[in-house]
DNA sequence: CGGAATCCGAAATGATACTG
DNA sequence: CAGTATCATTTCGGATTCCG
């Protein structure tokens, strides 16, 4: 099995939550989908500069299995596949919001050069 | 360099936050320190069943570098080292709380057998 | 007691090429 | 367009041993 044997018994809610958001791009995928509502594969790819097709596919499949996203395939040519958040996915995003604010504070503390020339809206959580 | 070259530039606050809490035991370490205020190395070890000394040391050093914990060494024999949260660490813990609640919901959905025989207080965030 | 140093296997990620 | 398949690389975590 390529996509791991994770999803343990968890010792607390933090474990269970971190398990589904760990993965280099999952936070950004949630963000993209929250911001745009619906996204196609290639759109997500463009929104995540540097991601490989393999990792994007793999993460999306895991998030689908975790019921964070819905994958809809249209029987057309050229093929079209759309991704959108489930209710659980949106709830997770909301639960992630305070953490994102803490992270922004951390960036301001440690890498102010990345924020100074752009205002706070440069990296918002939608 | 053994302890990695992480700490991005980050594309958003979520990235910055997930970076400092990823690591198999960091969530639990935060929890332990929040619950007890101050903990010695051996106490933390007992509080995290299954952790190796290497991982505990490594995580604690990273969290110290990230200014989440303070490490205090007492020049005594036998040696004594105490760990406690910084203000940033406590703020992170607070920001983690909604995520922990979301995770508890997920556990209830997917592994109800682990919660049924114990009430909701079985795995609280302090 | 509270580590450090080293080695090893497993898992996560990345690069590239190919396909319906 | 939206993926698979394959191979290479990097990172993570565990076990063991030794030390002031």
mmCIF file of C-alpha atoms (C1' of nucleotides) in Angstrom:
data_model
loop_
_atom_site.group_PDB
_atom_site.id
_atom_site.type_symbol
_atom_site.label_atom_id
_atom_site.label_comp_id
_atom_site.label_asym_id
_atom_site.label_seq_id
_atom_site.Cartn_x
_atom_site.Cartn_y
_atom_site.Cartn_z
ATOM 1 C CA UNK A 1 0.000 0.000 0.000
ATOM 2 C CA UNK A 2 1.611 3.207 -1.141
ATOM 3 C CA UNK A 3 -0.486 5.656 0.787
ATOM 4 C CA UNK A 4 0.673 4.502 4.199
ATOM 5 C CA UNK A 5 -0.858 2.749 7.152
ATOM 6 C CA UNK A 6 -1.558 5.863 9.192
ATOM 7 C CA UNK A 7 -4.768 6.685 11.017
ATOM 8 C CA UNK A 8 -3.792 5.145 14.306
ATOM 9 C CA UNK A 9 -5.709 5.001 17.387
ATOM 10 C CA UNK A 10 -5.130 8.538 18.542
ATOM 11 C CA UNK A 11 -4.242 9.676 22.003
ATOM 12 C CA UNK A 12 -6.055 12.998 21.670
ATOM 13 C CA UNK A 13 -7.906 15.197 19.221
ATOM 14 C CA UNK A 14 -4.745 17.024 18.217
ATOM 15 C CA UNK A 15 -3.264 13.773 17.011
ATOM 16 C CA UNK A 16 -6.322 12.984 14.955
ATOM 17 C CA UNK A 17 -6.370 16.424 13.395
ATOM 18 C CA UNK A 18 -2.653 16.676 12.678
ATOM 19 C CA UNK A 19 -2.803 13.289 11.033
ATOM 20 C CA UNK A 20 -5.104 14.519 8.287
ATOM 21 C CA UNK A 21 -3.291 17.824 7.682
ATOM 22 C CA UNK A 22 0.254 16.521 7.726
ATOM 23 C CA UNK A 23 1.601 16.267 4.253
ATOM 24 C CA UNK A 24 3.512 19.060 2.698
ATOM 25 C CA UNK A 25 0.671 20.606 0.700
ATOM 26 C CA UNK A 26 -2.531 19.752 2.492
ATOM 27 C CA UNK A 27 -2.846 23.042 4.275
ATOM 28 C CA UNK A 28 -2.532 24.885 0.978
ATOM 29 C CA UNK A 29 -5.007 22.598 -0.746
ATOM 30 C CA UNK A 30 -7.562 23.341 1.957
ATOM 31 C CA UNK A 31 -6.840 27.014 1.547
ATOM 32 C CA UNK A 32 -7.226 26.941 -2.247
ATOM 33 C CA UNK A 33 -10.491 25.058 -2.070
ATOM 34 C CA UNK A 34 -11.866 27.288 0.653
ATOM 35 C CA UNK A 35 -10.960 30.377 -1.345
ATOM 36 C CA UNK A 36 -12.360 29.237 -4.684
ATOM 37 C CA UNK A 37 -15.092 26.787 -3.752
ATOM 38 C CA UNK A 38 -14.388 24.527 -6.710
ATOM 39 C CA UNK A 39 -11.092 23.820 -8.409
ATOM 40 C CA UNK A 40 -9.925 21.608 -11.226
ATOM 41 C CA UNK A 41 -6.743 19.550 -11.014
ATOM 42 C CA UNK A 42 -4.708 21.929 -13.161
ATOM 43 C CA UNK A 43 -5.997 24.954 -11.263
ATOM 44 C CA UNK A 44 -4.879 23.450 -7.982
ATOM 45 C CA UNK A 45 -1.539 22.710 -9.541
ATOM 46 C CA UNK A 46 -1.069 26.304 -10.555
ATOM 47 C CA UNK A 47 -2.129 27.415 -7.081
ATOM 48 C CA UNK A 48 0.565 25.271 -5.448
ATOM 49 C CA UNK A 49 3.809 26.272 -7.144
ATOM 50 C CA UNK A 50 6.371 23.510 -6.853
ATOM 51 C CA UNK A 51 4.030 20.623 -6.197
ATOM 52 C CA UNK A 52 4.543 17.522 -8.302
ATOM 53 C CA UNK A 53 1.613 15.840 -9.992
ATOM 54 C CA UNK A 54 2.284 12.754 -7.961
ATOM 55 C CA UNK A 55 2.111 14.508 -4.605
ATOM 56 C CA UNK A 56 -0.963 16.489 -5.590
ATOM 57 C CA UNK A 57 -2.791 13.349 -6.667
ATOM 58 C CA UNK A 58 -1.685 11.464 -3.582
ATOM 59 C CA UNK A 59 -2.720 14.185 -1.171
ATOM 60 C CA UNK A 60 -6.061 14.678 -2.885
ATOM 61 C CA UNK A 61 -6.786 10.956 -2.693
ATOM 62 C CA UNK A 62 -5.946 10.839 0.992
ATOM 63 C CA UNK A 63 -8.087 13.877 1.692
ATOM 64 C CA UNK A 64 -10.902 12.256 -0.233
ATOM 65 C CA UNK A 65 -10.544 9.106 1.871
ATOM 66 C CA UNK A 66 -10.591 11.315 4.969
ATOM 67 C CA UNK A 67 -13.798 12.918 3.709
ATOM 68 C CA UNK A 68 -12.297 16.379 3.524
ATOM 69 C CA UNK A 69 -12.797 16.817 -0.222
ATOM 70 C CA UNK A 70 -15.171 15.531 -2.868
ATOM 71 C CA UNK A 71 -13.848 14.482 -6.252
ATOM 72 C CA UNK A 72 -16.236 14.751 -9.173
ATOM 73 C CA UNK A 73 -15.374 13.245 -12.537
ATOM 74 C CA UNK A 74 -17.175 14.439 -15.652
ATOM 75 C CA UNK A 75 -17.320 11.985 -18.536
ATOM 76 C CA UNK A 76 -16.174 14.437 -21.160
ATOM 77 C CA UNK A 77 -13.365 14.958 -23.578
ATOM 78 C CA UNK A 78 -11.103 16.519 -22.620
ATOM 79 C CA UNK A 79 -11.499 15.008 -19.168
ATOM 80 C CA UNK A 80 -12.607 17.245 -16.344
ATOM 81 C CA UNK A 81 -12.281 16.569 -12.622
ATOM 82 C CA UNK A 82 -13.393 18.997 -9.971
ATOM 83 C CA UNK A 83 -12.544 19.134 -6.315
ATOM 84 C CA UNK A 84 -14.475 20.813 -3.552
ATOM 85 C CA UNK A 85 -14.561 20.753 0.241
ATOM 86 C CA UNK A 86 -16.983 18.670 2.263
ATOM 87 C CA UNK A 87 -18.649 20.002 5.384
ATOM 88 C CA UNK A 88 -15.941 18.318 7.427
ATOM 89 C CA UNK A 89 -13.319 19.981 5.281
ATOM 90 C CA UNK A 90 -14.820 23.406 5.823
ATOM 91 C CA UNK A 91 -15.072 22.748 9.550
ATOM 92 C CA UNK A 92 -11.428 21.743 9.606
ATOM 93 C CA UNK A 93 -10.519 24.919 7.811
ATOM 94 C CA UNK A 94 -12.399 26.930 10.402
ATOM 95 C CA UNK A 95 -10.651 25.050 13.202
ATOM 96 C CA UNK A 96 -7.341 25.809 11.516
ATOM 97 C CA UNK A 97 -7.961 29.525 11.504
ATOM 98 C CA UNK A 98 -6.619 30.367 14.994
ATOM 99 C CA UNK A 99 -3.545 28.322 14.189
ATOM 100 C CA UNK A 100 -3.063 30.297 11.002
ATOM 101 C CA UNK A 101 -3.240 33.545 12.940
ATOM 102 C CA UNK A 102 -0.641 32.277 15.380
ATOM 103 C CA UNK A 103 1.530 31.317 12.426
ATOM 104 C CA UNK A 104 1.207 34.800 10.945
ATOM 105 C CA UNK A 105 2.415 36.231 14.224
ATOM 106 C CA UNK A 106 5.355 33.897 14.098
ATOM 107 C CA UNK A 107 6.202 35.011 10.567
ATOM 108 C CA UNK A 108 6.028 38.617 11.673
ATOM 109 C CA UNK A 109 8.411 37.860 14.519
ATOM 110 C CA UNK A 110 10.946 35.850 12.575
ATOM 111 C CA UNK A 111 10.728 36.876 8.953
ATOM 112 C CA UNK A 112 9.444 40.436 8.967
ATOM 113 C CA UNK A 113 11.159 41.096 5.646
ATOM 114 C CA UNK A 114 8.546 38.885 4.024
ATOM 115 C CA UNK A 115 5.664 40.939 5.361
ATOM 116 C CA UNK A 116 6.926 44.498 5.520
ATOM 117 C CA UNK A 117 6.670 45.329 1.846
ATOM 118 C CA UNK A 118 3.242 43.786 1.620
ATOM 119 C CA UNK A 119 0.479 44.515 4.064
ATOM 120 C CA UNK A 120 -1.151 41.951 6.294
ATOM 121 C CA UNK A 121 -3.534 40.998 3.511
ATOM 122 C CA UNK A 122 -0.666 39.508 1.558
ATOM 123 C CA UNK A 123 -1.217 36.080 3.077
ATOM 124 C CA UNK A 124 -4.730 35.977 4.415
ATOM 125 C CA UNK A 125 -6.820 33.086 5.442
ATOM 126 C CA UNK A 126 -10.001 33.576 3.468
ATOM 127 C CA UNK B 1 23.442 19.400 10.469
ATOM 128 C CA UNK B 2 21.368 16.728 12.097
ATOM 129 C CA UNK B 3 18.294 18.699 12.966
ATOM 130 C CA UNK B 4 17.317 19.653 9.442
ATOM 131 C CA UNK B 5 17.158 22.859 7.467
ATOM 132 C CA UNK B 6 13.435 23.476 7.886
ATOM 133 C CA UNK B 7 11.726 26.803 8.671
ATOM 134 C CA UNK B 8 10.675 27.890 5.213
ATOM 135 C CA UNK B 9 9.853 30.938 3.866
ATOM 136 C CA UNK B 10 6.215 30.183 4.444
ATOM 137 C CA UNK B 11 3.395 30.853 2.071
ATOM 138 C CA UNK B 12 0.842 31.351 4.831
ATOM 139 C CA UNK B 13 0.360 31.212 8.570
ATOM 140 C CA UNK B 14 -0.817 27.618 8.471
ATOM 141 C CA UNK B 15 2.510 26.577 7.005
ATOM 142 C CA UNK B 16 4.409 28.408 9.698
ATOM 143 C CA UNK B 17 2.321 26.875 12.450
ATOM 144 C CA UNK B 18 2.272 23.325 11.129
ATOM 145 C CA UNK B 19 6.033 23.475 10.758
ATOM 146 C CA UNK B 20 6.574 23.872 14.476
ATOM 147 C CA UNK B 21 4.008 21.292 15.578
ATOM 148 C CA UNK B 22 4.839 18.576 13.093
ATOM 149 C CA UNK B 23 6.934 15.907 14.679
ATOM 150 C CA UNK B 24 5.470 12.843 16.211
ATOM 151 C CA UNK B 25 5.344 14.029 19.813
ATOM 152 C CA UNK B 26 5.243 17.799 19.771
ATOM 153 C CA UNK B 27 1.517 18.049 20.319
ATOM 154 C CA UNK B 28 1.784 15.818 23.365
ATOM 155 C CA UNK B 29 4.770 17.712 24.720
ATOM 156 C CA UNK B 30 2.803 20.940 24.532
ATOM 157 C CA UNK B 31 -0.079 19.219 26.257
ATOM 158 C CA UNK B 32 2.095 17.844 29.062
ATOM 159 C CA UNK B 33 3.743 21.183 29.703
ATOM 160 C CA UNK B 34 0.457 23.022 29.608
ATOM 161 C CA UNK B 35 -1.050 20.564 32.080
ATOM 162 C CA UNK B 36 1.832 20.543 34.559
ATOM 163 C CA UNK B 37 3.499 23.892 34.107
ATOM 164 C CA UNK B 38 6.984 22.539 34.689
ATOM 165 C CA UNK B 39 8.378 19.136 33.821
ATOM 166 C CA UNK B 40 11.722 17.411 34.088
ATOM 167 C CA UNK B 41 13.132 15.334 31.264
ATOM 168 C CA UNK B 42 12.271 12.026 32.904
ATOM 169 C CA UNK B 43 8.764 13.218 33.756
ATOM 170 C CA UNK B 44 8.101 14.126 30.150
ATOM 171 C CA UNK B 45 9.422 10.744 29.141
ATOM 172 C CA UNK B 46 6.971 8.990 31.404
ATOM 173 C CA UNK B 47 4.174 11.193 30.109
ATOM 174 C CA UNK B 48 4.868 10.160 26.515
ATOM 175 C CA UNK B 49 4.835 6.374 26.548
ATOM 176 C CA UNK B 50 6.821 5.013 23.658
ATOM 177 C CA UNK B 51 8.968 8.043 22.960
ATOM 178 C CA UNK B 52 12.682 7.437 22.563
ATOM 179 C CA UNK B 53 15.206 9.630 24.345
ATOM 180 C CA UNK B 54 16.534 10.715 21.004
ATOM 181 C CA UNK B 55 13.209 11.964 19.711
ATOM 182 C CA UNK B 56 12.320 13.640 22.974
ATOM 183 C CA UNK B 57 15.622 15.485 23.091
ATOM 184 C CA UNK B 58 15.410 16.398 19.437
ATOM 185 C CA UNK B 59 11.872 17.711 19.677
ATOM 186 C CA UNK B 60 12.620 19.665 22.826
ATOM 187 C CA UNK B 61 15.639 21.300 21.206
ATOM 188 C CA UNK B 62 13.642 22.284 18.157
ATOM 189 C CA UNK B 63 10.858 23.666 20.292
ATOM 190 C CA UNK B 64 13.425 25.592 22.284
ATOM 191 C CA UNK B 65 14.861 27.023 19.065
ATOM 192 C CA UNK B 66 11.317 27.928 18.032
ATOM 193 C CA UNK B 67 10.859 29.678 21.369
ATOM 194 C CA UNK B 68 8.002 27.452 22.436
ATOM 195 C CA UNK B 69 9.724 26.063 25.516
ATOM 196 C CA UNK B 70 12.375 27.212 27.955
ATOM 197 C CA UNK B 71 15.070 24.815 29.088
ATOM 198 C CA UNK B 72 16.574 25.462 32.501
ATOM 199 C CA UNK B 73 19.671 23.575 33.637
ATOM 200 C CA UNK B 74 20.497 23.403 37.342
ATOM 201 C CA UNK B 75 24.142 22.843 38.200
ATOM 202 C CA UNK B 76 23.543 20.062 40.667
ATOM 203 C CA UNK B 77 24.372 16.438 41.146
ATOM 204 C CA UNK B 78 22.453 14.548 40.029
ATOM 205 C CA UNK B 79 21.790 16.897 37.122
ATOM 206 C CA UNK B 80 18.358 18.483 36.804
ATOM 207 C CA UNK B 81 16.803 20.059 33.750
ATOM 208 C CA UNK B 82 13.374 21.586 33.687
ATOM 209 C CA UNK B 83 11.169 22.509 30.769
ATOM 210 C CA UNK B 84 8.323 24.973 30.688
ATOM 211 C CA UNK B 85 6.275 26.783 28.063
ATOM 212 C CA UNK B 86 6.993 30.291 26.878
ATOM 213 C CA UNK B 87 4.234 32.777 26.210
ATOM 214 C CA UNK B 88 4.406 31.838 22.550
ATOM 215 C CA UNK B 89 4.066 28.196 23.510
ATOM 216 C CA UNK B 90 0.974 28.849 25.574
ATOM 217 C CA UNK B 91 -0.501 30.927 22.763
ATOM 218 C CA UNK B 92 0.159 28.103 20.348
ATOM 219 C CA UNK B 93 -1.567 25.699 22.678
ATOM 220 C CA UNK B 94 -4.589 27.955 22.796
ATOM 221 C CA UNK B 95 -4.606 28.248 19.013
ATOM 222 C CA UNK B 96 -4.479 24.472 18.825
ATOM 223 C CA UNK B 97 -7.607 24.043 20.890
ATOM 224 C CA UNK B 98 -10.228 24.334 18.102
ATOM 225 C CA UNK B 99 -8.197 21.881 16.072
ATOM 226 C CA UNK B 100 -8.244 19.451 18.956
ATOM 227 C CA UNK B 101 -12.011 19.728 19.173
ATOM 228 C CA UNK B 102 -12.323 19.038 15.460
ATOM 229 C CA UNK B 103 -10.085 16.014 15.936
ATOM 230 C CA UNK B 104 -12.260 14.718 18.752
ATOM 231 C CA UNK B 105 -15.255 14.941 16.449
ATOM 232 C CA UNK B 106 -13.358 12.980 13.867
ATOM 233 C CA UNK B 107 -12.511 10.285 16.397
ATOM 234 C CA UNK B 108 -16.152 10.079 17.386
ATOM 235 C CA UNK B 109 -17.117 9.660 13.756
ATOM 236 C CA UNK B 110 -14.539 7.075 12.832
ATOM 237 C CA UNK B 111 -13.556 5.250 15.977
ATOM 238 C CA UNK B 112 -16.543 5.475 18.300
ATOM 239 C CA UNK B 113 -15.486 2.259 20.017
ATOM 240 C CA UNK B 114 -12.599 4.172 21.546
ATOM 241 C CA UNK B 115 -14.865 6.766 23.114
ATOM 242 C CA UNK B 116 -18.065 4.957 24.002
ATOM 243 C CA UNK B 117 -16.814 3.257 27.126
ATOM 244 C CA UNK B 118 -15.213 6.428 28.357
ATOM 245 C CA UNK B 119 -16.935 9.779 28.380
ATOM 246 C CA UNK B 120 -15.789 12.832 26.528
ATOM 247 C CA UNK B 121 -13.388 13.688 29.329
ATOM 248 C CA UNK B 122 -11.264 10.685 28.425
ATOM 249 C CA UNK B 123 -9.047 12.727 26.147
ATOM 250 C CA UNK B 124 -9.422 16.363 27.114
ATOM 251 C CA UNK B 125 -7.324 19.302 26.238
ATOM 252 C CA UNK B 126 -6.384 20.806 29.590
ATOM 253 C "C1'" DC C 1 20.076 12.032 35.452
ATOM 254 C "C1'" DG C 2 20.057 13.861 31.107
ATOM 255 C "C1'" DG C 3 21.784 13.497 27.584
ATOM 256 C "C1'" DA C 4 25.262 12.666 22.745
ATOM 257 C "C1'" DA C 5 26.844 9.762 18.835
ATOM 258 C "C1'" DT C 6 26.144 6.453 15.488
ATOM 259 C "C1'" DC C 7 23.871 3.240 12.488
ATOM 260 C "C1'" DC C 8 19.825 1.447 10.200
ATOM 261 C "C1'" DG C 9 15.232 0.717 8.123
ATOM 262 C "C1'" DA C 10 10.960 2.894 6.859
ATOM 263 C "C1'" DA C 11 8.330 6.522 5.139
ATOM 264 C "C1'" DA C 12 7.698 10.834 2.704
ATOM 265 C "C1'" DT C 13 8.821 13.499 -1.146
ATOM 266 C "C1'" DG C 14 10.741 14.569 -5.764
ATOM 267 C "C1'" DA C 15 11.924 13.920 -10.909
ATOM 268 C "C1'" DT C 16 10.960 12.026 -15.071
ATOM 269 C "C1'" DA C 17 8.546 9.585 -18.535
ATOM 270 C "C1'" DC C 18 4.430 7.742 -20.314
ATOM 271 C "C1'" DT C 19 -1.004 7.259 -21.197
ATOM 272 C "C1'" DG C 20 -6.389 7.209 -22.093
ATOM 273 C "C1'" DC D 1 -6.499 17.205 -19.063
ATOM 274 C "C1'" DA D 2 -5.729 14.400 -15.442
ATOM 275 C "C1'" DG D 3 -3.583 11.420 -14.221
ATOM 276 C "C1'" DT D 4 0.068 6.383 -13.678
ATOM 277 C "C1'" DA D 5 4.404 4.186 -13.269
ATOM 278 C "C1'" DT D 6 9.042 3.964 -11.977
ATOM 279 C "C1'" DC D 7 13.112 5.270 -9.847
ATOM 280 C "C1'" DA D 8 15.965 8.298 -6.943
ATOM 281 C "C1'" DT D 9 16.487 11.104 -2.970
ATOM 282 C "C1'" DT D 10 15.506 13.072 1.459
ATOM 283 C "C1'" DT D 11 13.757 12.918 5.918
ATOM 284 C "C1'" DC D 12 12.044 10.641 9.965
ATOM 285 C "C1'" DG D 13 12.135 7.703 13.712
ATOM 286 C "C1'" DG D 14 13.945 3.698 16.427
ATOM 287 C "C1'" DA D 15 17.734 0.958 18.585
ATOM 288 C "C1'" DT D 16 21.994 0.798 20.584
ATOM 289 C "C1'" DT D 17 25.988 2.371 22.877
ATOM 290 C "C1'" DC D 18 28.629 5.587 25.539
ATOM 291 C "C1'" DC D 19 29.443 9.827 28.627
ATOM 292 C "C1'" DG D 20 29.936 13.797 32.380
#
